[in-house]
Structures are given as structure tokens and as C-alpha cells.
XYZ file of C-alpha atoms in Angstrom:
420
model
C 0.484 0.092 0.403
C 2.860 2.007 0.549
C 3.568 4.448 -2.597
C 6.847 3.580 -4.151
C 9.495 5.561 -2.832
C 12.785 7.225 -5.571
C 15.916 6.525 -2.518
C 18.110 9.471 -4.106
C 21.142 7.569 -2.340
C 23.210 4.712 -5.427
C 25.093 2.240 -3.412
C 28.615 3.341 -3.599
C 31.342 1.019 -5.302
C 34.189 -0.412 -3.082
C 37.735 -0.954 -4.853
C 39.964 -1.288 -1.769
C 43.767 -2.158 -2.832
C 43.451 -3.582 1.126
C 40.986 -6.088 -0.208
C 43.189 -7.268 -3.212
C 46.172 -7.546 -1.840
C 44.515 -10.141 0.536
C 42.448 -12.048 -2.154
C 46.165 -11.613 -4.557
C 47.005 -14.788 -3.834
C 44.357 -16.902 -4.511
C 44.735 -16.649 -8.222
C 42.705 -12.959 -7.836
C 44.266 -9.942 -9.887
C 43.986 -5.981 -9.001
C 45.999 -3.061 -10.162
C 49.322 -2.761 -9.130
C 50.362 -0.561 -6.402
C 49.534 3.097 -6.288
C 47.095 2.977 -9.162
C 43.485 3.590 -8.766
C 42.468 -0.094 -11.220
C 39.302 -1.378 -10.026
C 39.085 -4.985 -8.387
C 39.174 -7.847 -10.904
C 38.384 -11.455 -9.858
C 38.699 -14.096 -12.531
C 39.372 -11.527 -15.280
C 36.265 -10.055 -13.809
C 35.764 -6.359 -12.453
C 34.057 -7.050 -9.316
C 31.884 -4.245 -6.901
C 30.878 -4.920 -3.651
C 28.102 -2.285 -2.342
C 25.040 -2.404 -0.044
C 23.691 -1.103 2.667
C 23.531 -2.484 6.375
C 20.501 -0.329 8.788
C 19.345 -0.025 11.909
C 15.367 0.410 12.753
C 13.532 1.393 15.312
C 9.760 1.389 14.880
C 7.545 3.575 17.695
C 4.214 2.145 18.228
C 2.016 4.433 20.596
C -0.597 2.090 21.285
C -0.532 -0.708 23.559
C -1.599 -4.196 21.290
C -4.942 -5.559 20.759
C -4.202 -9.690 21.318
C -2.698 -10.892 25.060
C 0.334 -12.338 23.433
C 1.706 -9.779 21.813
C 5.248 -8.051 22.364
C 3.982 -4.815 24.122
C 6.923 -3.159 23.959
C 6.460 0.219 23.099
C 9.605 0.840 20.628
C 10.879 -1.911 18.642
C 14.873 -1.973 17.715
C 15.491 -4.087 15.271
C 19.113 -4.591 12.433
C 18.800 -5.361 8.378
C 22.046 -5.870 5.918
C 21.639 -6.160 2.203
C 25.072 -6.780 0.674
C 25.805 -6.767 -2.945
C 28.255 -8.102 -4.855
C 28.622 -8.052 -8.996
C 31.670 -9.529 -11.289
C 31.044 -7.768 -14.766
C 32.706 -8.832 -18.041
C 32.260 -7.357 -21.369
C 28.896 -8.325 -21.525
C 27.654 -10.770 -18.585
C 27.344 -9.829 -14.963
C 26.886 -12.129 -11.553
C 25.065 -10.539 -9.181
C 24.495 -11.635 -5.088
C 22.235 -9.545 -3.093
C 21.661 -11.497 0.240
C 19.585 -9.979 2.867
C 18.831 -10.546 6.668
C 17.201 -8.715 9.536
C 17.091 -9.595 13.156
C 14.399 -7.976 15.303
C 14.305 -9.448 19.226
C 10.391 -8.900 18.643
C 9.445 -10.887 16.894
C 12.067 -14.075 16.180
C 9.440 -16.026 14.815
C 8.530 -13.836 11.377
C 10.405 -10.671 11.303
C 14.114 -12.138 12.359
C 15.027 -14.506 8.747
C 17.275 -14.371 5.963
C 17.017 -14.412 1.877
C 18.604 -14.309 -0.654
C 17.637 -11.263 -2.945
C 18.991 -11.623 -5.900
C 21.645 -14.599 -7.318
C 21.379 -14.803 -11.199
C 24.195 -14.176 -13.582
C 22.733 -12.602 -16.347
C 23.607 -12.257 -20.398
C 23.712 -9.124 -23.103
C 23.731 -9.823 -26.801
C 22.825 -7.339 -29.546
C 19.157 -8.165 -29.651
C 17.966 -10.421 -26.471
C 18.888 -10.396 -23.137
C 19.044 -13.736 -20.511
C 18.917 -13.490 -16.464
C 19.060 -17.012 -14.921
C 19.001 -17.785 -11.351
C 17.033 -16.638 -8.216
C 16.627 -12.509 -9.361
C 13.587 -9.443 -8.812
C 11.137 -8.293 -11.840
C 8.685 -5.509 -10.649
C 5.844 -4.267 -13.046
C 3.333 -1.944 -12.790
C 2.896 2.007 -12.664
C 0.415 3.089 -10.298
C 1.660 4.733 -6.881
C -0.605 3.065 -4.338
C -0.651 -0.286 -4.933
C 1.057 -2.695 -7.763
C -1.972 -4.707 -9.750
C 0.319 -6.389 -12.215
C 3.715 -7.093 -10.338
C 2.790 -10.691 -10.102
C 6.065 -12.347 -10.232
C 7.711 -12.086 -7.562
C 6.258 -13.154 -3.781
C 5.323 -10.268 -1.030
C 7.631 -10.571 1.953
C 5.253 -9.413 4.671
C 7.120 -9.626 7.223
C 9.251 -6.906 6.528
C 6.607 -3.994 6.152
C 3.496 -4.109 5.721
C 3.567 -2.110 2.728
C 3.804 -5.100 0.493
C 6.864 -3.681 -1.175
C 9.434 -5.777 0.067
C 9.715 -9.121 -2.372
C 11.872 -12.578 -2.010
C 13.872 -13.451 -4.648
C 12.489 -15.907 -7.192
C 13.661 -18.315 -9.118
C 13.516 -17.955 -12.466
C 14.802 -17.693 -16.275
C 14.126 -15.023 -18.040
C 14.766 -14.155 -21.750
C 14.200 -11.018 -22.719
C 13.774 -10.327 -26.908
C 14.624 -7.074 -28.263
C 12.922 -5.689 -31.063
C 11.892 -2.199 -32.898
C 8.575 -3.496 -32.345
C 9.127 -4.096 -28.446
C 10.525 -5.703 -26.280
C 8.867 -9.497 -25.471
C 10.364 -11.200 -21.857
C 9.552 -14.808 -21.480
C 9.633 -15.911 -17.684
C 9.893 -20.081 -16.838
C 9.047 -20.081 -13.134
C 10.212 -23.345 -11.726
C 9.547 -23.574 -8.277
C 7.352 -21.267 -5.311
C 8.173 -18.889 -2.711
C 5.343 -18.810 0.645
C 4.026 -15.546 1.716
C 6.024 -14.632 4.748
C 3.786 -13.043 7.622
C 4.272 -12.000 11.406
C 4.813 -14.048 13.801
C 2.180 -14.853 16.956
C 4.181 -12.046 19.552
C 4.324 -9.455 16.343
C 2.834 -6.373 16.004
C 0.791 -6.214 12.480
C -0.883 -9.536 12.931
C -4.331 -10.521 12.478
C -6.280 -12.421 15.605
C -5.719 -16.088 14.721
C -2.477 -17.450 13.888
C -0.719 -18.743 10.129
C -0.174 -22.268 10.418
C 2.966 -21.770 7.300
C 3.663 -25.115 8.568
C 1.135 -26.750 6.451
C -0.312 -24.540 3.474
C -2.467 -26.085 1.137
C -2.103 -26.461 -2.373
C -3.899 -27.542 -5.508
C -1.719 -28.225 -7.441
C -0.562 -31.762 -7.188
C 3.242 -30.387 -6.963
C 3.006 -28.160 -4.658
C 5.939 -25.778 -4.634
C 7.232 -27.305 -7.025
C 4.972 -26.347 -9.508
C 6.546 -24.858 -12.817
C 4.855 -21.278 -13.578
C 5.428 -18.888 -16.620
C 4.773 -15.740 -17.684
C 4.940 -13.564 -20.265
C 5.367 -10.098 -20.905
C 5.453 -7.069 -23.894
C 6.343 -3.725 -23.344
C 7.057 -0.979 -25.278
C 7.098 3.186 -25.759
C 4.874 4.312 -28.429
C 4.671 8.196 -28.825
C 3.976 9.447 -25.222
C 2.945 5.961 -23.760
C 4.846 3.656 -22.400
C 2.691 0.552 -22.375
C 2.679 -3.282 -20.951
C 1.178 -6.269 -21.576
C 1.593 -9.788 -19.463
C 0.253 -13.088 -18.659
C 0.628 -15.118 -15.850
C -0.408 -18.847 -15.435
C 0.924 -20.424 -12.157
C 0.680 -20.573 -8.553
C -1.033 -16.949 -7.347
C 1.228 -14.983 -4.813
C -1.375 -14.191 -2.881
C -2.822 -16.354 -0.486
C -6.506 -17.510 0.883
C -5.944 -17.627 4.727
C -8.556 -20.808 5.434
C -10.003 -21.798 8.666
C -8.533 -24.914 9.825
C -7.593 -26.908 13.248
C -3.668 -27.631 14.294
C -2.774 -30.600 16.291
C -3.073 -29.177 19.797
C -7.032 -27.893 18.878
C -6.185 -24.236 18.279
C -8.308 -22.193 15.249
C -5.485 -21.371 13.191
C -5.253 -19.918 9.061
C -3.862 -21.655 6.759
C -2.740 -20.240 3.518
C -3.918 -22.030 0.239
C -2.111 -21.405 -3.303
C -4.557 -21.802 -5.891
C -3.524 -22.046 -9.722
C -4.624 -18.762 -11.420
C -4.311 -17.681 -15.159
C -3.793 -13.300 -14.786
C -4.127 -10.896 -17.462
C -2.587 -7.595 -16.899
C -2.493 -4.207 -18.470
C -0.379 -1.297 -17.275
C -0.214 1.964 -19.490
C 1.862 5.795 -18.411
C 1.227 8.860 -20.295
C 3.553 11.793 -20.035
C 2.009 15.315 -21.227
C 3.742 17.734 -20.067
C 3.638 17.804 -15.932
C 0.720 15.089 -16.384
C 1.648 11.446 -15.443
C -1.732 9.341 -15.858
C -1.564 5.815 -15.058
C -3.555 2.710 -15.194
C -3.082 -0.932 -13.929
C -5.470 -3.341 -15.205
C -6.211 -7.185 -14.338
C -8.772 -10.202 -15.171
C -7.525 -13.101 -12.972
C -9.330 -16.505 -12.725
C -8.863 -19.011 -10.165
C -9.852 -17.984 -7.025
C -13.636 -18.917 -7.185
C -15.139 -17.066 -10.391
C -13.217 -14.823 -12.725
C -12.417 -11.184 -11.272
C -11.203 -7.865 -13.066
C -9.329 -5.122 -10.788
C -8.524 -1.555 -11.622
C -6.437 1.173 -10.372
C -5.993 4.436 -11.827
C -4.869 7.895 -11.602
C -2.630 10.387 -12.496
C 0.131 12.853 -10.506
C 0.774 16.747 -11.748
C 3.775 18.218 -10.819
C 4.729 21.861 -9.958
C 8.008 22.417 -10.869
C 9.949 25.381 -9.347
C 6.936 26.016 -6.964
C 7.409 29.319 -4.859
C 10.517 30.831 -7.468
C 12.373 27.928 -5.782
C 13.415 24.202 -6.844
C 11.217 22.177 -5.110
C 8.734 20.454 -7.355
C 5.458 19.614 -6.021
C 3.499 17.180 -6.925
C -0.354 16.171 -6.056
C -1.126 12.283 -6.646
C -4.908 10.787 -6.893
C -6.120 7.015 -7.669
C -9.192 5.531 -8.182
C -9.631 1.399 -6.622
C -11.938 -1.008 -7.793
C -11.640 -4.826 -6.781
C -14.673 -7.443 -8.309
C -13.524 -9.988 -6.968
C -15.770 -12.487 -4.053
C -15.754 -14.058 -1.100
C -13.099 -17.256 -2.595
C -10.650 -14.498 -3.438
C -8.231 -13.919 -1.065
C -9.614 -10.425 1.089
C -8.025 -7.201 -0.108
C -8.688 -3.720 1.456
C -8.798 -2.492 -1.945
C -11.991 -2.469 -3.486
C -13.207 0.247 -3.171
C -10.843 3.285 -2.111
C -9.999 6.658 -3.399
C -5.809 7.721 -2.859
C -4.934 11.033 -2.139
C -0.914 12.854 -1.709
C 1.479 14.603 -1.912
C 5.238 14.660 -2.856
C 7.940 17.472 -2.005
C 11.302 16.854 -3.714
C 13.549 19.805 -2.733
C 16.013 19.002 -5.245
C 18.607 19.803 -2.625
C 21.788 18.084 -2.193
C 20.569 16.132 0.962
C 17.816 14.646 -2.127
C 15.795 15.224 0.803
C 11.509 14.319 -0.175
C 8.420 13.967 1.804
C 4.889 11.637 0.404
C 2.574 11.876 2.808
C -1.025 10.643 1.852
C -4.536 9.159 2.636
C -6.460 5.639 1.444
C -9.835 6.017 1.691
C -12.380 2.927 1.681
C -15.639 4.945 0.729
C -18.081 2.665 1.623
C -16.280 1.966 4.812
C -14.930 4.985 5.695
C -11.582 3.641 6.877
C -8.589 5.417 5.846
C -4.900 4.774 6.163
C -2.905 7.864 6.255
C 0.931 7.740 5.101
C 3.667 9.595 5.389
C 7.112 9.463 4.121
C 10.803 11.607 4.687
C 14.136 10.434 3.268
C 17.418 12.775 3.246
C 20.960 11.932 2.679
C 22.909 12.813 6.271
C 26.381 12.439 4.744
C 27.815 11.004 1.842
C 27.400 7.397 3.195
C 24.612 8.000 5.548
C 20.943 8.179 5.379
C 17.985 8.633 7.260
C 13.930 7.502 6.529
C 10.990 8.242 8.352
C 7.808 6.412 8.166
C 4.372 6.373 9.296
C 1.809 4.295 9.070
C -2.235 5.254 10.795
C -5.359 3.144 10.277
C -8.100 5.596 11.210
C -11.872 4.424 11.712
C -10.536 0.986 11.183
C -14.097 -1.115 10.566
C -13.653 -4.927 9.166
C -11.001 -5.630 6.758
C -8.449 -3.361 9.258
C -9.165 -4.245 12.334
C -6.942 -6.533 13.662
C -4.415 -3.813 13.582
C -6.281 -0.661 14.244
C -4.439 -0.420 17.547
C -0.371 -0.893 15.287
C -0.280 2.286 13.728
C 3.183 3.105 13.946
C 6.486 5.275 13.526
C 9.453 4.039 11.923
C 13.121 5.794 12.067
C 15.775 3.876 9.828
C 19.281 4.911 9.706
C 21.806 3.038 6.800
C 24.554 2.960 5.839
C 25.837 2.580 2.035
C 28.838 1.201 1.507
């Protein structure tokens, strides 16, 4: 649900001669002493980058459920190093991730390989094989067509963080557009907060006993196609996906000790997607729409709207973007639940365009029928060349049916990151 935050800090490549000296005996090479040559490994230029961060989540309200951790300040630490080897037209990427959160040992304390892939580029095609991340979509408040990677829900409730997906992706680059073919051998289950965590529902989610429609379970081989092209002012994307749904339906069941629990059920679906962005002077018009079958009756869903930018606000270097989007979702009761059925998103983005890359983003998502409101605020700023600060706030107002379980879990998050 969180609008995309455009990071202004790019990872800084580390080219340390001391590291080169250590690994030189192992058959690797570096530039001569005193020369500012990049580190080379097996004939490839090596890049070591990434970030480490500490995060504090502040919860003003007490938790709703007795077994939740009741601390008001929840610290955690995370690391996401990035290792790359560059040949002339090939690239090997390895990006692991780990977070430690003492308030959620079952869920948010976790690790993952975000990417471990080999990329090969030629004049009219490229291919990526391994664990990878792919993003589709243009909308600000919800990404309907983005279906390749599974959501890492314990990282953040905004559903922006994704798990690495096993894939082979071949892209054919032509004058009439780019056609991407995806073979996805292996399924990643969605992560959920543990019983002690904030931002969880009233019942335990039994991730040890998922239910699959396919007899192959998490070994089902999914497939996808995507066509993208730029036609005048329009960026167009068309996609098709067949495979295991990334959205599980939570089915009530009984555990071995007699508790009422929820088991994730993953069904086989077919989804056709469309995403369009039109750039017209200061206007950005955006649309994402899907048609999906496999969750009971087939249904359609869409999110569309605009961003209008006021450049040089009050004769300054700052730009102010005004955002508005409307959500429609026609899914039935047999489909996974969603809060985006008849919602309106209104927001604003202020970019100061200063040397510290200061940005603010605020908005509300309002349910037209229930009157529920999700209020969002984000701010980010470079502190030094390598240190970056981010602030997020998310509060649930007038909570009723769909978000009542987390109505007391409104929070402010402060993240301090060091890029290297």
C-alpha cells in the first residue's frame, strides 16, 4: 500500500587495494600498487556495495492481543550486501538479506537471498537465470500487475518488499517492442508476522501446513509473458501469468493442539495484466488493470489516476507532485481478501532537489463504503555521503471490518542506513 519511494542514494562501489592484496594469493588480480584500478576477480571487474541499517518502530498504542510483544519501541538491524562481477557483456549478482528483530523471532527475524543470478546481454536479446527480482507496474498506491515475486510481508506491511524468485527470463529486443518470457521453477510462500509480532491478525497463521491446489505443491513450474513498448507519450505493458497465486487465501482450520488457526491456500491462477503510463508535460496518467481466474469466479481489478507536478514551487528548486488514484476490485468471497475494493488515494510528493536529496511523501487511502482511512507519511534525507535517514508513519483511522485487527498498530518508523 505504500507509494514507491525513490531512493536518492546509490550504492558506492568499494575498490579497496587492501582487499585485493588479501585475495591476490588466491588467483585474483588487482591493479598495480598506487593505481586506482578496479578490483578484478577471474577476469571480471568486481563491485562490492550494499547497505546496513538500524530501524526503530514506535507504537503509541498497546497491542490488541495478549500474546503480542508490548514494547512501545521495537529496534531491529538489517544488512543487504551486494556483490557483482562484470565481464564485457555478462554480470553475476549476489544480494543476500538478513534482519534481526528481537520482538518477532518467528517472523521478522529472517534471511533471504534477494538475488543470485547470471545476466547475459547480446545485441537483440538478454537472459537472466537464477534467483531474481522483477518489478512491473506504474501506479503509486498499489501494484496490481506485479506478480512475479512473492511478498515479504514480515519486512513491511506495505507489500513493497519481495522475496527472490527462481527464474529464467529471456527478453527479445525488437523495434516493435520487448517480449519477455519467464519460466519460474519453484514457488516461494508468503511470509507472515509471528504470534508475538505487531501488525498481525487475531488468529495464528500456520505456515507449516500450506494448502496447494497443484499436486506439485511448491514445485509447480509457473510461466509468464510480458510485452512492453513506448508509443509516443505512452509506456505500454501487457502481461500474462499462469501458475501458483502469490496471494494466498487464509482458510480456517484446527491445529494439532486444538487451536483455531488459518492455513494459507495457494491456488493455480491465470492473470492478464495491462499497465499504461502517459507523460504529457506536467501530467503523468497511470493505469493498472488485471483479469484473473482461479479464485472462484473470475474477476477484474484496476487502479488508475494521475500525478501532476508543480515545478519550482514559490520560485525555489523544489517540485510538488499532486497524486490521486482510484481503486476497484471485483473479487468474490472465494478470493483472498483485499482492502482495495472501492478506495481513493490522495497524496502529495515534495522533492526539495537539494544536495541532500530531501523528499516528503504523504497521503491517505480512504474506503468509500466503510469510511476506513489509512494515513501515510514518508520522509527521506541524506545525512552524509554514506548515511541516509528515512522516516515512515502509518496509522489506521476509523478502522472497521477489513483492518480492525491492526487498528492499534499504527506506528512511526525511523531507519538509519549506511551505504558502502
